[in-house]
PDB file of N, CA and C in Angstrom:
ATOM      1  N   UNK F   1     144.858  62.256 107.813  1.00 56.00           N
ATOM      2  CA  UNK F   1     144.581  61.796 109.148  1.00 56.00           C
ATOM      3  C   UNK F   1     143.092  61.941 109.478  1.00 56.00           C
ATOM      4  N   UNK F   2     142.460  62.978 108.932  1.00 61.00           N
ATOM      5  CA  UNK F   2     141.029  63.152 109.170  1.00 61.00           C
ATOM      6  C   UNK F   2     140.236  61.981 108.601  1.00 61.00           C
ATOM      7  N   UNK F   3     140.677  61.476 107.442  1.00 70.00           N
ATOM      8  CA  UNK F   3     139.923  60.390 106.816  1.00 70.00           C
ATOM      9  C   UNK F   3     140.067  59.078 107.572  1.00 70.00           C
ATOM     10  N   UNK F   4     141.151  58.912 108.319  1.00 65.00           N
ATOM     11  CA  UNK F   4     141.392  57.683 109.073  1.00 65.00           C
ATOM     12  C   UNK F   4     141.017  57.798 110.548  1.00 65.00           C
ATOM     13  N   UNK F   5     140.740  59.018 111.007  1.00 66.00           N
ATOM     14  CA  UNK F   5     140.441  59.213 112.420  1.00 66.00           C
ATOM     15  C   UNK F   5     141.685  59.116 113.290  1.00 66.00           C
ATOM     16  N   UNK F   6     142.826  59.441 112.728  1.00 67.00           N
ATOM     17  CA  UNK F   6     144.078  59.384 113.490  1.00 67.00           C
ATOM     18  C   UNK F   6     144.305  60.730 114.173  1.00 67.00           C
ATOM     19  N   UNK F   7     144.518  60.698 115.486  1.00 76.00           N
ATOM     20  CA  UNK F   7     144.770  61.918 116.232  1.00 76.00           C
ATOM     21  C   UNK F   7     143.517  62.699 116.566  1.00 76.00           C
ATOM     22  N   UNK F   8     142.376  62.137 116.278  1.00 81.00           N
ATOM     23  CA  UNK F   8     141.101  62.795 116.540  1.00 81.00           C
ATOM     24  C   UNK F   8     139.983  62.035 115.863  1.00 81.00           C
ATOM     25  N   UNK F   9     138.781  62.569 115.949  1.00 81.00           N
ATOM     26  CA  UNK F   9     137.647  61.866 115.336  1.00 81.00           C
ATOM     27  C   UNK F   9     137.743  61.864 113.811  1.00 81.00           C
ATOM     28  N   UNK F  10     137.190  60.825 113.220  1.00 86.00           N
ATOM     29  CA  UNK F  10     137.150  60.729 111.759  1.00 86.00           C
ATOM     30  C   UNK F  10     136.233  61.830 111.218  1.00 86.00           C
ATOM     31  N   UNK F  11     136.715  62.560 110.229  1.00 92.00           N
ATOM     32  CA  UNK F  11     135.954  63.678 109.675  1.00 92.00           C
ATOM     33  C   UNK F  11     136.171  63.703 108.162  1.00 92.00           C
ATOM     34  N   UNK F  12     135.297  63.006 107.441  1.00 94.00           N
ATOM     35  CA  UNK F  12     135.449  62.905 105.989  1.00 94.00           C
ATOM     36  C   UNK F  12     135.296  64.255 105.294  1.00 94.00           C
ATOM     37  N   UNK F  13     134.424  65.101 105.799  1.00 95.00           N
ATOM     38  CA  UNK F  13     134.234  66.413 105.170  1.00 95.00           C
ATOM     39  C   UNK F  13     135.518  67.238 105.250  1.00 95.00           C
ATOM     40  N   UNK F  14     136.177  67.221 106.405  1.00 94.00           N
ATOM     41  CA  UNK F  14     137.440  67.951 106.550  1.00 94.00           C
ATOM     42  C   UNK F  14     138.518  67.330 105.664  1.00 94.00           C
ATOM     43  N   UNK F  15     138.562  66.009 105.622  1.00 94.00           N
ATOM     44  CA  UNK F  15     139.555  65.329 104.788  1.00 94.00           C
ATOM     45  C   UNK F  15     139.348  65.677 103.323  1.00 94.00           C
ATOM     46  N   UNK F  16     138.095  65.668 102.885  1.00 96.00           N
ATOM     47  CA  UNK F  16     137.788  65.974 101.479  1.00 96.00           C
ATOM     48  C   UNK F  16     138.188  67.408 101.151  1.00 96.00           C
ATOM     49  N   UNK F  17     137.942  68.328 102.075  1.00 96.00           N
ATOM     50  CA  UNK F  17     138.317  69.725 101.849  1.00 96.00           C
ATOM     51  C   UNK F  17     139.841  69.875 101.767  1.00 96.00           C
ATOM     52  N   UNK F  18     140.554  69.236 102.691  1.00 96.00           N
ATOM     53  CA  UNK F  18     142.020  69.358 102.704  1.00 96.00           C
ATOM     54  C   UNK F  18     142.657  68.653 101.505  1.00 96.00           C
ATOM     55  N   UNK F  19     142.158  67.472 101.164  1.00 97.00           N
ATOM     56  CA  UNK F  19     142.649  66.807  99.953  1.00 97.00           C
ATOM     57  C   UNK F  19     142.394  67.687  98.730  1.00 97.00           C
ATOM     58  N   UNK F  20     141.246  68.353  98.723  1.00 97.00           N
ATOM     59  CA  UNK F  20     140.916  69.239  97.607  1.00 97.00           C
ATOM     60  C   UNK F  20     141.911  70.374  97.457  1.00 97.00           C
ATOM     61  N   UNK F  21     142.329  70.948  98.581  1.00 98.00           N
ATOM     62  CA  UNK F  21     143.318  72.034  98.537  1.00 98.00           C
ATOM     63  C   UNK F  21     144.642  71.541  97.954  1.00 98.00           C
ATOM     64  N   UNK F  22     145.082  70.375  98.404  1.00 98.00           N
ATOM     65  CA  UNK F  22     146.342  69.816  97.902  1.00 98.00           C
ATOM     66  C   UNK F  22     146.203  69.355  96.455  1.00 98.00           C
ATOM     67  N   UNK F  23     145.059  68.762  96.131  1.00 98.00           N
ATOM     68  CA  UNK F  23     144.827  68.282  94.762  1.00 98.00           C
ATOM     69  C   UNK F  23     144.822  69.438  93.773  1.00 98.00           C
ATOM     70  N   UNK F  24     144.229  70.554  94.169  1.00 98.00           N
ATOM     71  CA  UNK F  24     144.206  71.738  93.300  1.00 98.00           C
ATOM     72  C   UNK F  24     145.606  72.266  93.013  1.00 98.00           C
ATOM     73  N   UNK F  25     146.553  71.958  93.897  1.00 98.00           N
ATOM     74  CA  UNK F  25     147.941  72.376  93.704  1.00 98.00           C
ATOM     75  C   UNK F  25     148.754  71.346  92.931  1.00 98.00           C
ATOM     76  N   UNK F  26     148.091  70.264  92.502  1.00 97.00           N
ATOM     77  CA  UNK F  26     148.749  69.279  91.654  1.00 97.00           C
ATOM     78  C   UNK F  26     149.373  68.108  92.377  1.00 97.00           C
ATOM     79  N   UNK F  27     149.083  67.921  93.666  1.00 97.00           N
ATOM     80  CA  UNK F  27     149.671  66.823  94.429  1.00 97.00           C
ATOM     81  C   UNK F  27     148.944  65.524  94.070  1.00 97.00           C
ATOM     82  N   UNK F  28     149.646  64.608  93.416  1.00 98.00           N
ATOM     83  CA  UNK F  28     149.033  63.403  92.853  1.00 98.00           C
ATOM     84  C   UNK F  28     148.377  62.520  93.907  1.00 98.00           C
ATOM     85  N   UNK F  29     149.012  62.314  95.044  1.00 97.00           N
ATOM     86  CA  UNK F  29     148.411  61.462  96.075  1.00 97.00           C
ATOM     87  C   UNK F  29     147.102  62.051  96.587  1.00 97.00           C
ATOM     88  N   UNK F  30     147.031  63.366  96.720  1.00 98.00           N
ATOM     89  CA  UNK F  30     145.787  64.004  97.145  1.00 98.00           C
ATOM     90  C   UNK F  30     144.721  63.849  96.064  1.00 98.00           C
ATOM     91  N   UNK F  31     145.110  63.941  94.801  1.00 98.00           N
ATOM     92  CA  UNK F  31     144.161  63.751  93.706  1.00 98.00           C
ATOM     93  C   UNK F  31     143.584  62.337  93.747  1.00 98.00           C
ATOM     94  N   UNK F  32     144.445  61.358  93.989  1.00 97.00           N
ATOM     95  CA  UNK F  32     143.995  59.974  94.101  1.00 97.00           C
ATOM     96  C   UNK F  32     143.011  59.822  95.252  1.00 97.00           C
ATOM     97  N   UNK F  33     143.387  60.284  96.435  1.00 96.00           N
ATOM     98  CA  UNK F  33     142.523  60.120  97.611  1.00 96.00           C
ATOM     99  C   UNK F  33     141.205  60.871  97.446  1.00 96.00           C
ATOM    100  N   UNK F  34     141.256  62.042  96.838  1.00 97.00           N
ATOM    101  CA  UNK F  34     140.035  62.802  96.599  1.00 97.00           C
ATOM    102  C   UNK F  34     139.127  62.052  95.627  1.00 97.00           C
ATOM    103  N   UNK F  35     139.715  61.457  94.605  1.00 97.00           N
ATOM    104  CA  UNK F  35     138.938  60.651  93.667  1.00 97.00           C
ATOM    105  C   UNK F  35     138.253  59.480  94.352  1.00 97.00           C
ATOM    106  N   UNK F  36     138.975  58.804  95.240  1.00 97.00           N
ATOM    107  CA  UNK F  36     138.400  57.675  95.978  1.00 97.00           C
ATOM    108  C   UNK F  36     137.252  58.159  96.859  1.00 97.00           C
ATOM    109  N   UNK F  37     137.426  59.309  97.499  1.00 97.00           N
ATOM    110  CA  UNK F  37     136.366  59.842  98.358  1.00 97.00           C
ATOM    111  C   UNK F  37     135.119  60.173  97.539  1.00 97.00           C
ATOM    112  N   UNK F  38     135.307  60.641  96.317  1.00 97.00           N
ATOM    113  CA  UNK F  38     134.164  60.916  95.438  1.00 97.00           C
ATOM    114  C   UNK F  38     133.469  59.612  95.038  1.00 97.00           C
ATOM    115  N   UNK F  39     134.221  58.570  94.783  1.00 96.00           N
ATOM    116  CA  UNK F  39     133.626  57.277  94.442  1.00 96.00           C
ATOM    117  C   UNK F  39     132.790  56.754  95.607  1.00 96.00           C
ATOM    118  N   UNK F  40     133.334  56.859  96.805  1.00 96.00           N
ATOM    119  CA  UNK F  40     132.684  56.275  97.979  1.00 96.00           C
ATOM    120  C   UNK F  40     131.667  57.209  98.626  1.00 96.00           C
ATOM    121  N   UNK F  41     131.586  58.439  98.162  1.00 97.00           N
ATOM    122  CA  UNK F  41     130.652  59.383  98.762  1.00 97.00           C
ATOM    123  C   UNK F  41     131.047  59.795 100.166  1.00 97.00           C
ATOM    124  N   UNK F  42     132.335  59.820 100.435  1.00 96.00           N
ATOM    125  CA  UNK F  42     132.828  60.193 101.760  1.00 96.00           C
ATOM    126  C   UNK F  42     133.027  61.700 101.837  1.00 96.00           C
ATOM    127  N   UNK F  43     132.420  62.332 102.820  1.00 95.00           N
ATOM    128  CA  UNK F  43     132.587  63.764 103.018  1.00 95.00           C
ATOM    129  C   UNK F  43     131.798  64.627 102.065  1.00 95.00           C
ATOM    130  N   UNK F  44     130.951  64.031 101.273  1.00 96.00           N
ATOM    131  CA  UNK F  44     130.145  64.751 100.291  1.00 96.00           C
ATOM    132  C   UNK F  44     129.442  63.761  99.400  1.00 96.00           C
ATOM    133  N   UNK F  45     128.761  64.258  98.384  1.00 97.00           N
ATOM    134  CA  UNK F  45     128.002  63.348  97.521  1.00 97.00           C
ATOM    135  C   UNK F  45     128.908  62.459  96.671  1.00 97.00           C
ATOM    136  N   UNK F  46     128.392  61.286  96.341  1.00 97.00           N
ATOM    137  CA  UNK F  46     129.092  60.399  95.410  1.00 97.00           C
ATOM    138  C   UNK F  46     129.073  61.063  94.039  1.00 97.00           C
ATOM    139  N   UNK F  47     130.233  61.127  93.385  1.00 97.00           N
ATOM    140  CA  UNK F  47     130.326  61.814  92.105  1.00 97.00           C
ATOM    141  C   UNK F  47     131.382  61.116  91.249  1.00 97.00           C
ATOM    142  N   UNK F  48     130.922  60.202  90.409  1.00 97.00           N
ATOM    143  CA  UNK F  48     131.849  59.427  89.584  1.00 97.00           C
ATOM    144  C   UNK F  48     132.566  60.289  88.549  1.00 97.00           C
ATOM    145  N   UNK F  49     131.902  61.305  88.029  1.00 97.00           N
ATOM    146  CA  UNK F  49     132.556  62.174  87.042  1.00 97.00           C
ATOM    147  C   UNK F  49     133.732  62.911  87.676  1.00 97.00           C
ATOM    148  N   UNK F  50     133.548  63.431  88.882  1.00 97.00           N
ATOM    149  CA  UNK F  50     134.645  64.104  89.581  1.00 97.00           C
ATOM    150  C   UNK F  50     135.744  63.106  89.925  1.00 97.00           C
ATOM    151  N   UNK F  51     135.347  61.909  90.332  1.00 97.00           N
ATOM    152  CA  UNK F  51     136.339  60.876  90.662  1.00 97.00           C
ATOM    153  C   UNK F  51     137.184  60.534  89.439  1.00 97.00           C
ATOM    154  N   UNK F  52     136.539  60.420  88.304  1.00 96.00           N
ATOM    155  CA  UNK F  52     137.254  60.087  87.067  1.00 96.00           C
ATOM    156  C   UNK F  52     138.235  61.206  86.704  1.00 96.00           C
ATOM    157  N   UNK F  53     137.810  62.449  86.901  1.00 97.00           N
ATOM    158  CA  UNK F  53     138.695  63.588  86.600  1.00 97.00           C
ATOM    159  C   UNK F  53     139.906  63.595  87.539  1.00 97.00           C
ATOM    160  N   UNK F  54     139.681  63.416  88.840  1.00 98.00           N
ATOM    161  CA  UNK F  54     140.799  63.434  89.795  1.00 98.00           C
ATOM    162  C   UNK F  54     141.742  62.262  89.555  1.00 98.00           C
ATOM    163  N   UNK F  55     141.189  61.086  89.293  1.00 97.00           N
ATOM    164  CA  UNK F  55     142.049  59.939  88.992  1.00 97.00           C
ATOM    165  C   UNK F  55     142.854  60.188  87.718  1.00 97.00           C
ATOM    166  N   UNK F  56     142.234  60.822  86.743  1.00 95.00           N
ATOM    167  CA  UNK F  56     142.946  61.130  85.496  1.00 95.00           C
ATOM    168  C   UNK F  56     144.117  62.054  85.712  1.00 95.00           C
ATOM    169  N   UNK F  57     143.936  63.059  86.552  1.00 97.00           N
ATOM    170  CA  UNK F  57     145.036  63.993  86.838  1.00 97.00           C
ATOM    171  C   UNK F  57     146.179  63.290  87.556  1.00 97.00           C
ATOM    172  N   UNK F  58     145.847  62.430  88.510  1.00 97.00           N
ATOM    173  CA  UNK F  58     146.887  61.687  89.229  1.00 97.00           C
ATOM    174  C   UNK F  58     147.559  60.669  88.312  1.00 97.00           C
ATOM    175  N   UNK F  59     146.773  60.016  87.464  1.00 95.00           N
ATOM    176  CA  UNK F  59     147.321  59.034  86.525  1.00 95.00           C
ATOM    177  C   UNK F  59     148.283  59.690  85.543  1.00 95.00           C
ATOM    178  N   UNK F  60     147.947  60.896  85.099  1.00 95.00           N
ATOM    179  CA  UNK F  60     148.827  61.620  84.178  1.00 95.00           C
ATOM    180  C   UNK F  60     150.191  61.919  84.796  1.00 95.00           C
ATOM    181  N   UNK F  61     150.245  61.938  86.115  1.00 96.00           N
ATOM    182  CA  UNK F  61     151.514  62.171  86.807  1.00 96.00           C
ATOM    183  C   UNK F  61     152.256  60.858  87.097  1.00 96.00           C
ATOM    184  N   UNK F  62     151.689  59.737  86.641  1.00 94.00           N
ATOM    185  CA  UNK F  62     152.369  58.456  86.766  1.00 94.00           C
ATOM    186  C   UNK F  62     152.026  57.662  88.004  1.00 94.00           C
ATOM    187  N   UNK F  63     151.008  58.039  88.743  1.00 95.00           N
ATOM    188  CA  UNK F  63     150.629  57.312  89.951  1.00 95.00           C
ATOM    189  C   UNK F  63     149.913  56.023  89.554  1.00 95.00           C
ATOM    190  N   UNK F  64     150.559  54.893  89.809  1.00 93.00           N
ATOM    191  CA  UNK F  64     150.072  53.593  89.334  1.00 93.00           C
ATOM    192  C   UNK F  64     148.675  53.261  89.856  1.00 93.00           C
ATOM    193  N   UNK F  65     148.393  53.527  91.132  1.00 95.00           N
ATOM    194  CA  UNK F  65     147.083  53.203  91.684  1.00 95.00           C
ATOM    195  C   UNK F  65     145.988  54.011  90.987  1.00 95.00           C
ATOM    196  N   UNK F  66     146.287  55.259  90.676  1.00 95.00           N
ATOM    197  CA  UNK F  66     145.323  56.097  89.963  1.00 95.00           C
ATOM    198  C   UNK F  66     145.112  55.572  88.543  1.00 95.00           C
ATOM    199  N   UNK F  67     146.176  55.124  87.889  1.00 94.00           N
ATOM    200  CA  UNK F  67     146.058  54.558  86.551  1.00 94.00           C
ATOM    201  C   UNK F  67     145.166  53.325  86.576  1.00 94.00           C
ATOM    202  N   UNK F  68     145.360  52.482  87.589  1.00 93.00           N
ATOM    203  CA  UNK F  68     144.548  51.280  87.733  1.00 93.00           C
ATOM    204  C   UNK F  68     143.077  51.640  87.951  1.00 93.00           C
ATOM    205  N   UNK F  69     142.814  52.549  88.883  1.00 94.00           N
ATOM    206  CA  UNK F  69     141.440  52.948  89.184  1.00 94.00           C
ATOM    207  C   UNK F  69     140.769  53.591  87.971  1.00 94.00           C
ATOM    208  N   UNK F  70     141.526  54.432  87.260  1.00 94.00           N
ATOM    209  CA  UNK F  70     140.982  55.097  86.087  1.00 94.00           C
ATOM    210  C   UNK F  70     140.635  54.082  84.994  1.00 94.00           C
ATOM    211  N   UNK F  71     141.507  53.103  84.793  1.00 92.00           N
ATOM    212  CA  UNK F  71     141.227  52.045  83.820  1.00 92.00           C
ATOM    213  C   UNK F  71     139.953  51.291  84.175  1.00 92.00           C
ATOM    214  N   UNK F  72     139.773  50.989  85.452  1.00 93.00           N
ATOM    215  CA  UNK F  72     138.566  50.302  85.903  1.00 93.00           C
ATOM    216  C   UNK F  72     137.338  51.165  85.644  1.00 93.00           C
ATOM    217  N   UNK F  73     137.445  52.462  85.902  1.00 94.00           N
ATOM    218  CA  UNK F  73     136.309  53.362  85.684  1.00 94.00           C
ATOM    219  C   UNK F  73     135.939  53.434  84.205  1.00 94.00           C
ATOM    220  N   UNK F  74     136.954  53.462  83.338  1.00 94.00           N
ATOM    221  CA  UNK F  74     136.690  53.448  81.894  1.00 94.00           C
ATOM    222  C   UNK F  74     136.018  52.135  81.494  1.00 94.00           C
ATOM    223  N   UNK F  75     136.505  51.036  82.022  1.00 93.00           N
ATOM    224  CA  UNK F  75     135.949  49.720  81.691  1.00 93.00           C
ATOM    225  C   UNK F  75     134.484  49.614  82.130  1.00 93.00           C
ATOM    226  N   UNK F  76     134.164  50.142  83.313  1.00 91.00           N
ATOM    227  CA  UNK F  76     132.818  50.029  83.868  1.00 91.00           C
ATOM    228  C   UNK F  76     131.882  51.137  83.401  1.00 91.00           C
ATOM    229  N   UNK F  77     132.434  52.183  82.792  1.00 92.00           N
ATOM    230  CA  UNK F  77     131.607  53.313  82.382  1.00 92.00           C
ATOM    231  C   UNK F  77     131.218  54.199  83.554  1.00 92.00           C
ATOM    232  N   UNK F  78     132.055  54.254  84.566  1.00 92.00           N
ATOM    233  CA  UNK F  78     131.780  55.088  85.739  1.00 92.00           C
ATOM    234  C   UNK F  78     132.291  56.505  85.499  1.00 92.00           C
ATOM    235  N   UNK F  79     131.414  57.472  85.633  1.00 92.00           N
ATOM    236  CA  UNK F  79     131.809  58.866  85.482  1.00 92.00           C
ATOM    237  C   UNK F  79     131.940  59.333  84.049  1.00 92.00           C
ATOM    238  N   UNK F  80     131.587  58.505  83.121  1.00 90.00           N
ATOM    239  CA  UNK F  80     131.676  58.835  81.700  1.00 90.00           C
ATOM    240  C   UNK F  80     131.350  57.603  80.885  1.00 90.00           C
ATOM    241  N   UNK F  81     131.478  57.712  79.579  1.00 88.00           N
ATOM    242  CA  UNK F  81     131.124  56.565  78.735  1.00 88.00           C
ATOM    243  C   UNK F  81     132.081  55.386  78.937  1.00 88.00           C
ATOM    244  N   UNK F  82     131.564  54.192  78.748  1.00 88.00           N
ATOM    245  CA  UNK F  82     132.406  53.003  78.779  1.00 88.00           C
ATOM    246  C   UNK F  82     133.378  53.087  77.620  1.00 88.00           C
ATOM    247  N   UNK F  83     134.654  52.858  77.898  1.00 85.00           N
ATOM    248  CA  UNK F  83     135.672  53.024  76.872  1.00 85.00           C
ATOM    249  C   UNK F  83     136.764  51.979  77.076  1.00 85.00           C
ATOM    250  N   UNK F  84     136.622  50.847  76.378  1.00 86.00           N
ATOM    251  CA  UNK F  84     137.571  49.754  76.544  1.00 86.00           C
ATOM    252  C   UNK F  84     138.973  50.125  76.078  1.00 86.00           C
ATOM    253  N   UNK F  85     139.069  50.956  75.047  1.00 84.00           N
ATOM    254  CA  UNK F  85     140.398  51.347  74.554  1.00 84.00           C
ATOM    255  C   UNK F  85     141.132  52.166  75.612  1.00 84.00           C
ATOM    256  N   UNK F  86     140.426  53.072  76.284  1.00 82.00           N
ATOM    257  CA  UNK F  86     141.063  53.875  77.332  1.00 82.00           C
ATOM    258  C   UNK F  86     141.375  53.036  78.563  1.00 82.00           C
ATOM    259  N   UNK F  87     140.640  51.943  78.745  1.00 81.00           N
ATOM    260  CA  UNK F  87     140.863  51.087  79.914  1.00 81.00           C
ATOM    261  C   UNK F  87     142.092  50.190  79.766  1.00 81.00           C
ATOM    262  N   UNK F  88     142.603  50.070  78.555  1.00 78.00           N
ATOM    263  CA  UNK F  88     143.780  49.235  78.334  1.00 78.00           C
ATOM    264  C   UNK F  88     144.981  49.758  79.107  1.00 78.00           C
ATOM    265  N   UNK F  89     145.887  48.883  79.496  1.00 66.00           N
ATOM    266  CA  UNK F  89     147.065  49.340  80.263  1.00 66.00           C
ATOM    267  C   UNK F  89     147.938  50.308  79.474  1.00 66.00           C
ATOM    268  N   UNK F  90     148.629  51.140  80.184  1.00 56.00           N
ATOM    269  CA  UNK F  90     149.559  52.081  79.580  1.00 56.00           C
ATOM    270  C   UNK F  90     150.716  51.295  78.980  1.00 56.00           C
ATOM    271  N   UNK F  91     151.057  51.610  77.761  1.00 51.00           N
ATOM    272  CA  UNK F  91     152.157  50.914  77.072  1.00 51.00           C
ATOM    273  C   UNK F  91     153.482  51.501  77.428  1.00 51.00           C
TER     274      UNK F  91
END
C-alpha cells in the first residue's frame, strides 16, 4: 500500500523496507516487488544486481512474472552478464 499511496501518502522507502522484510522470509510476491523497486530505483538506489537476485528467488518459487522479468534481465545483461541460455523459457 505504501508503494501505491493507498490509505496514505506514497512512500517508496517504507514500501522497500517492508517488502524487504517479507522477501527475507521467502515470500515470492515481496521478492518480485522488491526486485522491481530495485530496477526502477524506487525507495533507494537503482541496483540491477539486487533486482536480478530478488527476481531469481521469486522465479525459483514458480512466480511466472518473476521468471519473465529474470529472463529479460538475462537477455539484456542487466545485473550480470548477458546470458541467452539462461533467458530461454523454462521447459
